[in-house]
Backbone as a ProteinNet text record, in pm:
[ID]
protein_1_A
[PRIMARY]
MTAKISTSQLAKARGLAAKALFNQLADAGYITRDNDEWHLTEVGKNAQGEYKQSPKFGQYIVWPDSLEIVEQPEFDGKKLSATQISTHFKLTSQKINQILDELGWINKAVKGWKVSNSGLRLGGVQKEDFRTGVPYVVWDESVLKNSSLIHSVNEITGANAEAKSTDNSVSNFRQKFEAKQRAADGHYVRSKAEMLIDNWLYMAGIVHAYERKLPIEEDLYCDFYLPTGKVYIEFWGLEDDPKYADRKKVKQDLYAKYGFNLIELNDDDVQNLDDVLPRMLIKFDIKAYKSFIIQKHIASK
[TERTIARY]
4297	4227.9	4107.5	3989.4	3853.3	3822.7	3774.9	3749.6	3624.1	3629.2	3519	3448.3	3308.8	3248.4	3120.6	3066.4	2972.2	2831.8	2748.1	2598.9	2549.9	2553.7	2481.1	2541.3	2671.9	2731.2	2722.3	2703.7	2677.8	2537.6	2433.4	2305.5	2293.2	2375.3	2348.1	2406	2522.2	2575.6	2482.8	2395.7	2294.9	2163.4	2136.8	2017.9	1910.4	1957.1	1859	1855.6	1735.6	1739.7	1831.2	1897.2	1988.2	1895.3	1780	1721.8	1666.6	1638.6	1607	1724.4	1847	1972.9	1974.5	1965.2	1986.3	1875.9	1751.9	1658.3	1710.4	1751.7	1797.2	1907.1	2000.9	2117.9	2069.4	1972.3	1907.5	1831.6	1754.1	1670.7	1764.1	1885.6	1972.5	2069.5	2054.1	2142	2263.8	2302.8	2443.6	2453.2	2346.6	2344.7	2218.9	2211.5	2122.8	2111.9	1996	1968.7	1944.9	2023.8	2003.2	1967.1	1845.4	1807.4	1823.3	1910.1	1922.3	2043.5	2129.3	2254.4	2247.1	2321.6	2324.3	2474.8	2459.2	2576.2	2600.4	2719.1	2754.2	2721.2	2676.6	2685.2	2800.1	2800.1	2918.1	2900	2771.9	2757.7	2806.2	2775.6	2832.3	2965.2	3039.1	3181.4	3241	3187.7	3224.8	3213.3	3124.9	3119.1	3206.3	3298.7	3408	3336.5	3225.9	3187.1	3277.6	3297.7	3383.5	3332.1	3379.7	3344.2	3461.5	3424.3	3497.9	3454.7	3551.9	3533.4	3530.7	3427.7	3441.7	3434.9	3538.2	3508.9	3365.3	3322.5	3178	3064.7	3068.8	2946.8	2954.2	3065.3	3090.4	3128.7	3083.8	3107.9	3012.9	3050.2	2972.1	3028.5	2944.2	2993.4	3021.4	3130.4	3175.5	3157	3149.4	3133.3	3209.2	3260.4	3309.4	3218.9	3268	3163.8	3137.2	3184.2	3115.1	3042.3	2981	2920.2	2801.4	2787.1	2681	2600	2465.7	2379.6	2331.5	2370	2311.7	2207.1	2092.4	1994.9	2051.4	2026.1	2085.3	1954.5	1919.8	1795.5	1809.5	1929.8	1969.1	2091.9	2088.8	2214.4	2217	2320.3	2326	2275.6	2188.6	2149.2	2053.7	2014.5	1918.4	1775.1	1683.2	1544.1	1546.7	1449	1412	1290.4	1313.2	1205	1121.7	998.6	930.2	1022.2	1099.8	1197.5	1295.9	1350.6	1444.4	1378.9	1255	1191.7	1151.2	1112.5	1070.1	1201.5	1311.8	1434	1464	1455.1	1454.3	1370	1238.6	1135	1129.1	1191.6	1194.4	1049.6	990.9	878.3	896.2	779.9	796.8	745.1	812.2	770	611.8	559.8	412.3	356.8	376.3	316	346.9	466.8	496.8	396.7	392.6	303.5	158.7	108.2	-6.9	-19.1	59.1	75.6	81.3	144.5	152.1	21.2	-37.2	-173.3	-274.6	-275.3	-358.3	-357.2	-225.1	-203.7	-245.6	-281.5	-315.9	-220	-75.5	30.5	45.5	-9	0.7	-144	-170.5	-285.6	-257.5	-333.3	-308.4	-347.6	-262.2	-273.1	-323.9	-356	-392	-268.2	-153.5	-18.3	49.8	106.9	199.4	130.6	208.6	148.2	170.4	76.2	82.4	94.2	189.1	201.1	51.4	9	-106.6	-65.9	-154.3	-134.3	-48.5	-116.1	-40.3	98.3	106.7	245.5	351.3	298	387.4	427.7	336.9	366.8	482	491.7	589.8	712.2	729	843	849.9	733.4	718.1	736.1	817.9	843.7	794.7	712.5	666.7	777.1	787.1	891.5	807.4	890.2	827.8	934.8	899.8	1000	1038.4	1153.5	1196.4	1166.6	1174.6	1149.6	988	907	766.1	663.7	716.9	644.4	551.5	566.8	468.8	523.8	428.3	471.4	484.4	562.8	631.8	665	667.9	712.7	835	915.7	1046.1	1002.3	1092	1088.1	1211.9	1223.6	1322.2	1356.9	1483.8	1530.2	1441.5	1403.9	1339.8	1214.5	1163.9	1023	1058.4	1176.8	1211.8	1178.4	1170	1150.8	1006.5	928.1	793	703.9	656.8	583.4	465.2	379	275	312.5	421.3	469	483.6	578.8	625.9	499.5	393	292	220.7	199.1	123.5	207.7	334.3	428	400.9	414.9	405.3	257.1	159.1	18	6.8	59.2	66.1	127.5	247.6	326.6	304.6	214.3	189	280.2	363.9	483.2	448.5	325.5	274.7	159.6	137.7	5.4	-41.7	59.4	41.9	65.5	100.2	110.5	3.8	27.5	-74.4	-45.3	-159.9	-153.1	-84.7	-10.6	68.5	-19.3	-130.8	-217	-294.4	-271.9	-349.4	-504.5	-547.6	-697.1	-737.8	-682.4	-720.8	-753	-639.6	-629.1	-743.4	-765.5	-879	-1018.7	-1035	-1167.5	-1184.8	-1088.5	-1109.6	-1124.6	-1076.2	-1111.3	-1255	-1289	-1418.5	-1538.4	-1513.6	-1622	-1546.9	-1561.5	-1520.4	-1594.5	-1516.9	-1573.7	-1648.2	-1774.6	-1852.5	-1958.3	-1997.2	-2103.2	-2038.7	-2099.6	-2054.1	-2130.8	-2060.5	-2118.3	-2150	-2204	-2236.5	-2115.2	-2019.1	-1888.2	-1782.5	-1820.5	-1717.9	-1660.5	-1660.4	-1591.1	-1668.3	-1586.8	-1652.2	-1625.9	-1751.6	-1751.8	-1799.7	-1799.8	-1818	-1953.5	-2057.5	-2193.3	-2278.3	-2412.1	-2501	-2513.2	-2478.5	-2474.9	-2359.3	-2252	-2137.9	-2153.3	-2229.3	-2273.6	-2359.9	-2468.4	-2536.7	-2472	-2372.6	-2298	-2199.5	-2137.4	-2054.2	-2148.5	-2251.8	-2361.3	-2385.5	-2418.9	-2469.4	-2347.6	-2231	-2116.7	-2106.3	-2119.3	-2085.8	-2203.9	-2320.2	-2428.5	-2436.6	-2359.5	-2348.7	-2227.9	-2148.5	-2027.1	-1901.1	-1906.5	-1791.6	-1692.4	-1580.6	-1447.1	-1433.4	-1420.1	-1387.8	-1306	-1236.8	-1161	-1225.2	-1226.6	-1274.6	-1147.8	-1174.9	-1055.4	-913	-909.8	-785.6	-713.3	-584.9	-483.5	-463.8	-482.9	-467.2	-309.8	-285.8	-137.8	-71.4	-65.1	-10.3	72.7	155.4	245	164.7	42.8	-36.5	-99.8	-115.5	-177.4	-329.1	-383.5	-531.9	-581.6	-716.4	-778.2	-905.9	-962.5	-1075.6	-1188.7	-1324.3	-1412.9	-1423.4	-1433.3	-1432.6	-1332.6	-1266.7	-1200.1	-1232.7	-1264.1	-1277.8	-1173.1	-1102.7	-972.9	-1021.9	-1133.9	-1181.2	-1250.8	-1166.8	-1185	-1107.1	-1049.7	-960.8	-1053.7	-1174.1	-1272.7	-1277.3	-1284.8	-1268.6	-1424.7	-1487.2	-1620	-1599.8	-1665.6	-1665.8	-1815	-1850.9	-1982	-1958.7	-2014.6	-2007.3	-2130.2	-2102	-2233.9	-2242.4	-2139.4	-2151.5	-2144.4	-2233.2	-2227.6	-2226.3	-2303.1	-2319.2	-2202.6	-2104	-1984.2	-1872	-1833.5	-1739.6	-1594.5	-1553.7	-1434.7	-1433.8	-1549.7	-1563	-1574.3	-1642.1	-1648.8	-1509.2	-1417.3	-1294.8	-1210	-1216.7	-1155	-1222.9	-1354.6	-1405.2	-1346.8	-1322.7	-1273.4	-1136	-1058.5	-900.9	-910	-994.4	-998.2	-1042.3	-1140.9	-1194.5	-1094.4	-1017.1	-896.8	-791.3	-760.9	-657.5	-701.2	-832.2	-878.9	-874	-912.8	-907.7	-752.4	-664.9	-531.6	-453.3	-491.9	-444.1	-507.9	-626.4	-721.4	-774.6	-802.7	-854.8	-1006.8	-1037.1	-1183	-1268.5	-1371	-1432	-1573.8	-1646	-1794.1	-1826.9	-1909	-1935.4	-2091.6	-2114.4	-2244	-2289.5	-2410.7	-2468.6	-2592.4	-2646.3	-2758.3	-2860.8	-2911.2	-3031.6	-2974.4	-2851.3	-2796.7	-2802.5	-2761.3	-2769.4	-2902.6	-3020.4	-3142.3	-3198.4	-3120.9	-3154.6	-3044	-2965.2	-2836.4	-2868.3	-2985.5	-3021.9	-3014.5	-3067.2	-3089.5	-2960.9	-2888.1	-2781.1	-2639.3	-2599.7	-2470	-2468.2	-2544.4	-2533.7	-2503.2	-2572.5	-2551.7	-2414.7	-2385.8	-2234	-2125.2	-2151.1	-2039.5	-2019	-2131.1	-2125.3	-2032.9	-2022.9	-1935.4	-1782	-1747.5	-1620	-1608.4	-1715	-1720.7	-1737.1	-1802.1	-1815	-1982.3	-2025.1	-2167	-2188.7	-2308.2	-2344.4	-2478.8	-2468.8	-2588.7	-2614.8	-2749.6	-2780.4	-2935	-2977.7	-3119.8	-3154.4	-3275.5	-3319.8	-3380.6	-3446.6	-3500.4	-3399.2	-3286	-3192.5	-3125	-3100	-3043.5	-3135.2	-3277.5	-3369.9	-3368.2	-3344.5	-3336	-3227	-3103.2	-2995.2	-3002.4	-3048.3	-3061.5	-3160.3	-3256.5	-3358.4	-3301.8	-3196.6	-3143.2	-3082.3
162.6	62	26.6	52	15.8	-123.8	-152.4	-283.4	-344.8	-479.1	-537.8	-631.9	-637.4	-705.3	-775.6	-880.3	-971.6	-889.4	-931.6	-868	-852.3	-959.9	-970.1	-862.2	-861.4	-766.3	-615.3	-601	-458.9	-429.5	-509.1	-494.9	-460.9	-531.3	-509.2	-378.3	-327.6	-202.6	-87.2	-121.2	-15.9	-23.1	-122.1	-125.7	-189.6	-277.5	-344.9	-498.7	-555.4	-698.1	-743.2	-857.7	-900.5	-924.7	-975.7	-992.4	-862.8	-774.4	-633.8	-578	-595.9	-556.1	-621	-764	-838.3	-801.4	-756.4	-714.9	-585	-496	-361.7	-378.3	-451.8	-486.5	-547.9	-647.6	-713.1	-607.4	-525	-429.3	-331.1	-303.9	-203.7	-263.1	-407.4	-477.5	-491.9	-496.5	-535.1	-703	-758.6	-925	-967.6	-1095.1	-1170.2	-1310.6	-1353.7	-1483.4	-1605.2	-1707.2	-1825	-1946.5	-1995.2	-2095.1	-2039.5	-2094.3	-2044.5	-1959.3	-1931.6	-1856.8	-1723.2	-1639.2	-1503.3	-1493.5	-1410.3	-1399.2	-1254.9	-1221.5	-1074.4	-1053.5	-926.5	-897.2	-808.7	-747.1	-670	-526.2	-495.6	-374.2	-385.4	-510.4	-551.4	-542.8	-598.8	-609.1	-464.7	-369.1	-253.2	-169.4	-209.8	-138.2	-202.9	-289.8	-357.1	-490.2	-536.3	-654.1	-767.1	-873.8	-980.6	-1102.8	-1216	-1348.1	-1376.3	-1427.8	-1492.2	-1648.5	-1714.5	-1863.3	-1899.9	-1951.1	-1991.5	-2147	-2208.4	-2354.2	-2399.8	-2317.5	-2334.9	-2302.8	-2177.6	-2135.5	-2148.9	-2177.9	-2176.9	-2039.9	-2026.3	-1900.5	-1785.6	-1664	-1551	-1426.7	-1313.9	-1210	-1095.2	-1020.7	-913.2	-785.1	-673.7	-553.3	-430.5	-332.8	-213.1	-182.1	-133.8	-123.7	23.6	112.3	243.7	245.1	105.6	90.7	186.5	258.6	337.5	272.7	220	159.4	258.1	251.5	339.2	264.5	314	254.7	261.8	145.8	127.3	122.8	228.7	225.1	122.6	101.5	10.9	-73	-181.4	-259.8	-373.2	-399.6	-495.1	-646.4	-691.2	-844.6	-854.4	-744.8	-769.2	-715.2	-776.6	-718.4	-592.2	-500.2	-381.8	-400	-358	-361.7	-218.1	-220.1	-87.3	28.8	-23	84.9	136.8	61.8	119.4	168.8	145.7	186.7	339.2	353.6	494.8	583.3	528.3	607	657.9	596.5	630.7	757.4	735.3	846.2	944.1	943.2	1031.9	1041.5	919.3	908.1	814.8	802.2	684.6	556.2	446.7	317.4	287.1	350.1	333.5	393.6	500.5	564.5	492.4	433.4	353.8	242.4	162.3	52.7	89.7	196.3	241.5	269	318	333.6	211.4	118.1	-9.1	-91.3	-56.4	-125.5	-63.7	74	126.3	93.6	74.8	30.6	-126.4	-186.9	-321.2	-436.4	-383.8	-464.2	-555.7	-520.1	-589.1	-577.7	-672	-663.3	-660.3	-598.6	-591.7	-724.9	-783.4	-887.4	-865	-957.6	-924	-850.4	-893.3	-818.3	-821.9	-709.4	-699.6	-710.3	-723.3	-719	-856.6	-877.5	-998.3	-957.5	-1011.3	-965.9	-1031.4	-940.2	-990.4	-1032.1	-1085.4	-1150.8	-1033.4	-916.4	-802.3	-777.4	-774.1	-763.9	-871.2	-998.2	-1108.4	-1082.7	-1037.8	-1014.1	-900	-822.8	-712.6	-738.8	-861.1	-914	-902.5	-886.7	-886.9	-1023.5	-1031.4	-1166.5	-1148.1	-1263.4	-1279.9	-1324.4	-1235.2	-1285	-1283.7	-1329	-1357.2	-1295.3	-1220.2	-1187.1	-1304.9	-1340.7	-1457.9	-1460.5	-1347	-1326.9	-1340.7	-1266.9	-1242.8	-1329.7	-1374.3	-1433.7	-1339.2	-1210.8	-1106.1	-1106	-1109.9	-1099.8	-968	-976.8	-853.4	-878.7	-783.7	-812	-739.8	-789.3	-722.4	-724.5	-627.6	-592.1	-598.9	-617.7	-596.3	-446.9	-408.8	-285	-199.6	-289.4	-218.7	-158	-192.8	-132.6	28.1	78.4	217.8	300.1	234.4	293.1	271.7	194.6	157.1	284.8	312.7	429.5	456.3	340.5	354.9	403.4	326.2	375	513.9	544.1	700.2	779.2	767.3	830	858.8	730.6	750	816.6	803	896.4	1049.3	1078	1199.7	1271.2	1197.4	1232.9	1259.7	1168.1	1182.3	1302.7	1320.2	1451.7	1572.7	1556.5	1688	1730.5	1618.7	1664.4	1664.1	1614.1	1620.1	1680.3	1770.4	1840.3	1902.3	1928.1	1976.3	1879.5	1743.7	1638	1613.9	1573	1539.7	1403.2	1338.4	1208.4	1214.7	1110.1	1092.7	1029.7	982.6	894.9	997.6	1001.1	1116.5	1075.3	946.4	920.7	953.8	944.4	1002	1136.8	1234	1345.1	1403.6	1351.3	1391.9	1375.9	1272.1	1225	1337.4	1364.5	1460.1	1607.3	1642.6	1756.5	1758.1	1663.7	1651.1	1652.4	1585.5	1566.1	1615.1	1751.2	1825.2	1783.8	1774.7	1751.4	1875.5	1891	2013.9	1981.2	1841.3	1801.2	1802.3	1883.8	1862.4	1782.3	1664.6	1586	1630.5	1551.8	1609.1	1620.7	1537.6	1538.5	1629.8	1709.3	1810	1755.3	1632.3	1598.3	1637	1693.4	1740.4	1603.1	1551.8	1439.5	1488.4	1398.5	1411.7	1397.7	1343.4	1310.9	1304.8	1315.6	1307.5	1164.7	1068.2	934.3	906	955.9	957.4	1037.1	1139.1	1232.8	1138.2	1046.7	986.6	877.3	820.2	703.1	772	873.6	945.1	978.3	1041.1	1068.7	945.3	836.9	717.7	648.4	663.1	625.3	713.1	846	931.3	912.6	895.1	894.2	753.9	651.4	519.3	511.9	624.5	636.5	558.1	540.1	454.7	537.6	544.4	616.3	586.4	683.4	655.2	762.1	739.8	836.2	838.5	943.1	950.6	967.5	897.7	883	859	763.8	709.2	622.2	661	581.1	440.8	337.7	206.8	172.1	88.8	57.1	-32	1.6	-65.9	30.8	-22.1	36.9	113.1	64.6	130.8	247.3	339.8	457.2	453.2	397.3	374.6	423.7	493.4	552.1	490	463.4	414.5	533.6	495.9	570.7	613.3	521.1	533.3	402.1	448.5	337.1	337	217.9	206.2	139.3	223.9	164.6	37.6	49	-80	-185.2	-288	-403.3	-385.6	-269.6	-249.7	-287.1	-198.6	-237.3	-124.5	-154.8	-45.7	-39.3	76.5	90.5	155.3	102.2	156.4	174.8	298.6	326.4	334.1	245.8	246.3	320.3	447.9	520.8	567.6	536.3	561.3	438.9	354.3	226	225.6	333.8	345.3	403.4	457.4	516	411.1	388.6	287	302.8	440	453.7	429.8	472.1	446.5	284.1	224.2	59.1	10.9	53.2	7	21.7	159.1	173.7	101.3	83.9	2.9	-166.5	-198.2	-338.2	-349.5	-236	-225.1	-226.3	-147.1	-140.7	-253.1	-335.2	-458	-547.3	-561.8	-665.1	-646.8	-530.2	-475.4	-525.2	-488.2	-530.6	-680.3	-757	-893.7	-968.3	-896.2	-929.9	-911.6	-803	-800.5	-841.2	-899.4	-949.8	-860	-743.4	-643	-664.5	-627.3	-625.8	-530.7	-569.6	-467.8	-479	-360.2	-351.2	-279.8	-319.6	-256.4	-203.7	-87.7	-25	15.9	0.2	74.5	163.6	229.7	327.4	273.3	142.1	90.2	67.6	25.9	11.9	141	260.9	384.8	414.8	373	401.9	313.4	224.1	128.6	91.9	195	195	116	160.1	94.1	-48	-105	-247.9	-304	-245.6	-283.8	-286.7	-187.5	-163.9	-241.3	-248.6	-318.4	-471.7	-522.9	-670.5	-685.2	-598.4	-600.3	-577.1	-479	-454	-571.2	-642.7	-734.9	-848.3	-866.9	-989	-954.2	-815	-788.2	-736.6	-796.4	-775.3	-626.3	-552.8	-401.9	-387.9	-355.4	-333.4	-183.7	-155.9	-23.4	1.7	103.8	148.7	295.1	311.8	445.8	463.9	585.6	609.2	626	555.1	574.3	701	765.7	890.8	997.2	991.3	1096.2	1090	971.5	945.3	1014.5	988.4	1033.6	1196.9	1252	1405.2	1457.1	1394.4	1447.6	1444	1318.5	1289	1402.2	1447.7	1543.9	1670.5	1709.5	1843.4	1878.2
2129.4	2053.9	2110	2016.4	2045.6	2095.9	2215.1	2272	2192.6	2169.8	2104.2	2192.1	2186.7	2276.2	2220.7	2273.4	2212.7	2193.3	2110.7	2098.1	2226.2	2296.8	2435.4	2515.2	2523.1	2626.1	2582.9	2454.7	2392.2	2440.5	2418.4	2459.4	2599.3	2673.3	2829.8	2862	2786.5	2823.8	2781.5	2687.4	2653.8	2707.6	2805.6	2867.8	2776.8	2687.2	2602.2	2643.7	2591.6	2592.3	2466.3	2486.9	2361.2	2235.2	2247.2	2125.5	2060.3	2137	2085.1	2009.8	2052	1980.7	1853.5	1857.9	1743.7	1638.9	1681.9	1585.9	1506.6	1605.4	1530.6	1444.6	1464.6	1378.9	1247.5	1257.3	1140.3	1055	1130.7	1053.7	975.7	1026.4	979.3	870.1	855.2	754.4	795.8	929.5	969.6	984.6	1017.8	1016.7	967.8	918.7	857	942.7	937.2	1000.6	902.3	924.6	841.1	929.9	942.9	1032.8	1167.4	1251.2	1397.3	1418.9	1293.3	1306.8	1258.1	1325.7	1271.6	1205.8	1074	987.6	975.4	949.7	931.2	781.6	747.7	608.5	582.1	473.5	417.8	491.3	514.5	601.3	743.9	793.8	932.9	950.4	844.5	846.4	823.8	745.6	738.3	863.3	952.9	1078.5	1179.3	1138.2	1220.6	1316.1	1256.9	1325.8	1277.3	1362.5	1315.2	1411.8	1356.4	1415.7	1526.7	1633.1	1728.5	1760	1807.1	1831.2	1988.5	2040.1	2171.7	2192.9	2262.9	2273.8	2336.4	2425.5	2496	2401.5	2334.5	2257.2	2114.6	2072.8	1929.7	1876.1	1734.5	1673.9	1730	1749.6	1767.9	1727.3	1717.9	1656	1767.2	1738.5	1834	1766.4	1839.5	1783.4	1865.9	1798.8	1878.1	1981.4	2101.4	2217.6	2190	2096.1	2055	1935.5	1885	1776.5	1757.6	1623.2	1616.9	1493.2	1535.2	1415.6	1350.5	1211.7	1109.3	1022.1	990.3	911.7	768.7	705.6	559.2	469.6	395.5	315.3	208.2	167	58.2	74.2	69.4	76.5	-5.3	-76.7	-198.8	-147.4	-242.8	-207.9	-107.6	-41.4	74.6	43.6	139.5	99.5	199	166.5	232.4	328.8	449.3	539.2	530.5	590.8	595	645.3	757	810.1	715.6	641.7	541.5	428.6	373.4	277.9	348.3	460.7	521	524.3	542.9	552.1	416.9	306.7	175.9	138.8	175.2	154.4	249.3	351.4	470.2	529.1	547.3	624.7	746	824.4	935.9	874.5	945.2	887.4	900.8	998.2	1017	905.1	844.7	738	604	601.6	476	461.5	590.2	601.5	560	608.3	567.7	419.3	359.5	221.3	141.2	199.4	131.4	151.5	265.5	292.8	194.8	178.8	98.3	-49.3	-94.7	-227.7	-255.5	-125.6	-145.8	-147.9	-116.9	-120.5	-6.8	113.9	237	304.6	402.9	464.5	621.7	701.2	834.7	904.7	982.4	1063.3	1207.9	1285.6	1426.2	1489.5	1462.2	1483.3	1368.8	1322.2	1212	1075.1	965.4	830.3	755.9	670.3	578.8	421.5	352.1	205.7	140	43.7	-31.3	-166.2	-231.7	-376.5	-470.9	-457.7	-532.4	-493.6	-360.4	-297.6	-339	-353.9	-398.3	-534.4	-628.4	-764.6	-775.2	-673.8	-684.1	-596.3	-553.7	-509.1	-351.5	-282.2	-141.4	-84	28.6	90.3	229.5	253.4	408.4	493.3	624.3	723.6	846.4	954.1	1070.7	1181.1	1270.7	1383.2	1469	1482.6	1542.4	1697.2	1733.5	1884.1	1919.5	1837.8	1880.5	1803.7	1677.7	1574.9	1515.4	1515.8	1460.6	1303.4	1204.5	1062.6	1019.7	919	850.1	714.8	628.3	479.3	442.1	369	300.8	156.4	98.8	-45.3	-120.3	-254.4	-338.7	-345.3	-367.1	-382.6	-491.2	-583.6	-713.5	-664.1	-539.2	-506.8	-477.2	-457.5	-432.3	-560.7	-674.4	-798	-870.9	-789.6	-838.4	-849.5	-955.7	-994.7	-908	-860.6	-774.3	-645.6	-589.2	-468.7	-451.5	-562.6	-551.2	-569.1	-649	-683.4	-542.4	-464.1	-346.4	-244.3	-231.3	-145.9	-165.1	-289.1	-329.1	-305.4	-331.1	-289.3	-136.3	-49.4	78	142.6	69	124	46.5	-61	-133.7	-229.8	-275.8	-364.9	-497.3	-539.9	-681.8	-693.3	-616.5	-630.3	-770.2	-840	-986.5	-1079.7	-1041.5	-1142.5	-1231.6	-1353.1	-1457.2	-1507.2	-1537.7	-1607.3	-1727.9	-1764.4	-1897.4	-1998.6	-1958.1	-2052.7	-2134.8	-2250.5	-2334.4	-2341.8	-2326.8	-2341.7	-2204.2	-2100.4	-1961.9	-1969	-2017.2	-2007.3	-2112.2	-2225.6	-2312.3	-2256.4	-2197.7	-2135.2	-2003.7	-1964.3	-1836.5	-1896.4	-2004.1	-2066	-2116.3	-2178.5	-2244.1	-2144.4	-2026.6	-1928.4	-1788.9	-1781.1	-1656.3	-1538.6	-1417.7	-1292	-1233.8	-1260	-1238.2	-1131.8	-1114.3	-1024.3	-879.5	-784.1	-649.4	-552.2	-513.3	-417	-289.8	-195.8	-55.7	32.3	7.5	79.2	22.1	-82.3	-128.9	-254.4	-295.2	-424.9	-541.7	-652.1	-764.4	-866.3	-917.5	-1011.7	-1133.4	-1229.5	-1388.1	-1435	-1342.1	-1379.3	-1276.9	-1304.7	-1187.7	-1140.6	-1210.4	-1163.6	-1075	-1099.4	-1012.7	-886.1	-903	-777.5	-696.3	-734.5	-653.8	-601	-659	-605	-500.1	-515.5	-411.7	-276.2	-305.7	-200.3	-115.2	-198.5	-116.7	-25.8	-89	-8.5	114.3	85.6	202.6	318.5	273.4	374.7	445.2	368.2	449.2	513.4	532.7	621.8	568.8	441.6	371.9	330	370.9	325.6	178.6	101	-48.9	-102	-213.8	-297.5	-424.5	-493.8	-635.6	-729	-839.2	-938.5	-881.1	-810.3	-750.5	-846.8	-862.1	-944.3	-893.5	-972.6	-937.3	-922.6	-819.8	-790.6	-880.8	-1015.7	-1117.9	-1197.5	-1294.1	-1375.8	-1488.2	-1523.4	-1635.3	-1567	-1644.3	-1612.4	-1618.9	-1489	-1490.7	-1369.4	-1387.1	-1263.3	-1244.7	-1129.9	-1099.1	-1076.9	-1083.2	-1060.2	-909.5	-823.4	-670.5	-617.3	-505.6	-437.3	-285.7	-227.6	-93.4	-23	59.6	121.4	225.2	276	364.3	241.9	254.4	165.5	25.3	-2.1	-121	-222.3	-236.9	-352.9	-441.3	-580.8	-679.9	-727.7	-758.7	-813.5	-958.7	-1052.2	-1191.1	-1238.2	-1277.6	-1338.4	-1476.7	-1563	-1705.9	-1755.2	-1823.1	-1841.7	-1984.7	-2058.6	-2220.2	-2293	-2280.9	-2342.7	-2502.2	-2540.1	-2694.6	-2770	-2683.5	-2757	-2780.8	-2913.9	-2931.8	-2860	-2858.1	-2792.7	-2646.3	-2583.5	-2443.5	-2431.5	-2514.6	-2506.8	-2513.1	-2599.4	-2611.1	-2484.6	-2428.2	-2306.8	-2180.4	-2186.7	-2090	-2096.6	-2202.2	-2209.2	-2156.7	-2184.9	-2135.6	-2005.1	-1925.7	-1791	-1731.1	-1791.2	-1711.9	-1722.2	-1840.8	-1858.9	-1756.7	-1732.9	-1621.9	-1485.9	-1462	-1311.5	-1308.9	-1416.4	-1403.5	-1399.6	-1485.4	-1473.1	-1321.5	-1262.5	-1123.3	-1010.3	-1057	-938.6	-850	-881.3	-798.3	-771.9	-644.2	-608.3	-689.6	-772.5	-860.2	-844.8	-826.5	-838.9	-965	-1059.4	-1186.7	-1172.6	-1201.8	-1185.8	-1324.2	-1360.5	-1486.1	-1451.5	-1559.4	-1518.1	-1442.6	-1476.5	-1385.3	-1243.2	-1225.1	-1070.7	-1022.4	-1057.8	-1005.6	-947	-1014.8	-978.3	-871.2	-840.5	-721.6	-637.5	-599.3	-511.9	-391.3	-328.8	-205.2	-201.7	-309.6	-327	-379.8	-475.9	-529.3	-445.2	-408.2	-351.6	-218.2	-107.6	0.1	-39.7	-135.2	-184.8	-219.4	-312.4	-374.7	-264.5	-184.6	-65.3	22.8	59.6	139	101.5	-24.6	-76.9	-34.8	9.7	32.9	167.5	266.9	404.4	429.9	355.6	371.9	415.6	535.1	570.5	545.4	487	477.8	563	634.7	712.3	669.6	614.6	549.1	581.8	541.9	558.3	401.8	374.5	227.7	218.3	325.7	308.9	291.4	372.5	351	213.2	164.8	36	-66.8	-72.1	-158.2	-138.3	-26	-13.9	-77.4	-75.7	-136.5	-286.6	-342	-489.1	-551.4	-461.6	-529.5	-542	-476.4	-495.1	-626.2
[MASK]
+++++++++++++++++++++++++++++++++++++++++++++++++++++++++++++++++++++++++++++++++++++++++++++++++++++++++++++++++++++++++++++++++++++++++++++++++++++++++++++++++++++++++++++++++++++++++++++++++++++++++++++++++++++++++++++++++++++++++++++++++++++++++++++++++++++++++++++++++++++++++++++++++++++++++++++

């Protein structure tokens, strides 16, 4: 018969601090904390965890001394940590947090992660490690089916290299205006104005993506995305086209709906990027250092 020992005894037998083992069991979904007490979940009970009562210490939990802790990517009624999400997508928890950060659902704290307003709308819940005070975020199981998360995971892993947009208006626009202009960093963009913006960002040393899908259910792509500051840039270049104006209004409404950081540029702005963009970027704590002479040299090519 398998002997059962307390969590503290099990930790000692494995050369771990008791708090470290409690944290492992909580992350795997075996136990959950309510105020200052630990409680068994159904997963923990299925692993043969059970309660014992001590006259001196009160109620505590015991486990088989041969307990194997298996990560549970999904368990009923519980929130999912980055570790559990990473198990589902077969990535590391660090990579998942990087993806969630890039999507704008969490923000890096001095230590750990904090949920953003966008993350809150998607069911993210702020938590804090009871041992260290380090913040982290947990999610509803529905996040595993979120199209934006799946899209980003597929992009990172290369799983959707051949994927195409399902939005006909986006597809038609891309067919009508092919990306033929090659920017200094190798991006192929759709107009000279976009090339000048891309070149400016590149020479300013600002990491940016071109035509990045927004982390929303709607099939919407920005012109440029700056991971630093989570800022989107839109260049409005066909103001006299009624269909373009309608799509512009749709995009502006969606940016406002989700509270995204947005910089909007027109033709006049593009002619004065050295004056316009630094002022706009500083509002989002992004500093741009660049040479006007170098920029003029690239623009003249």
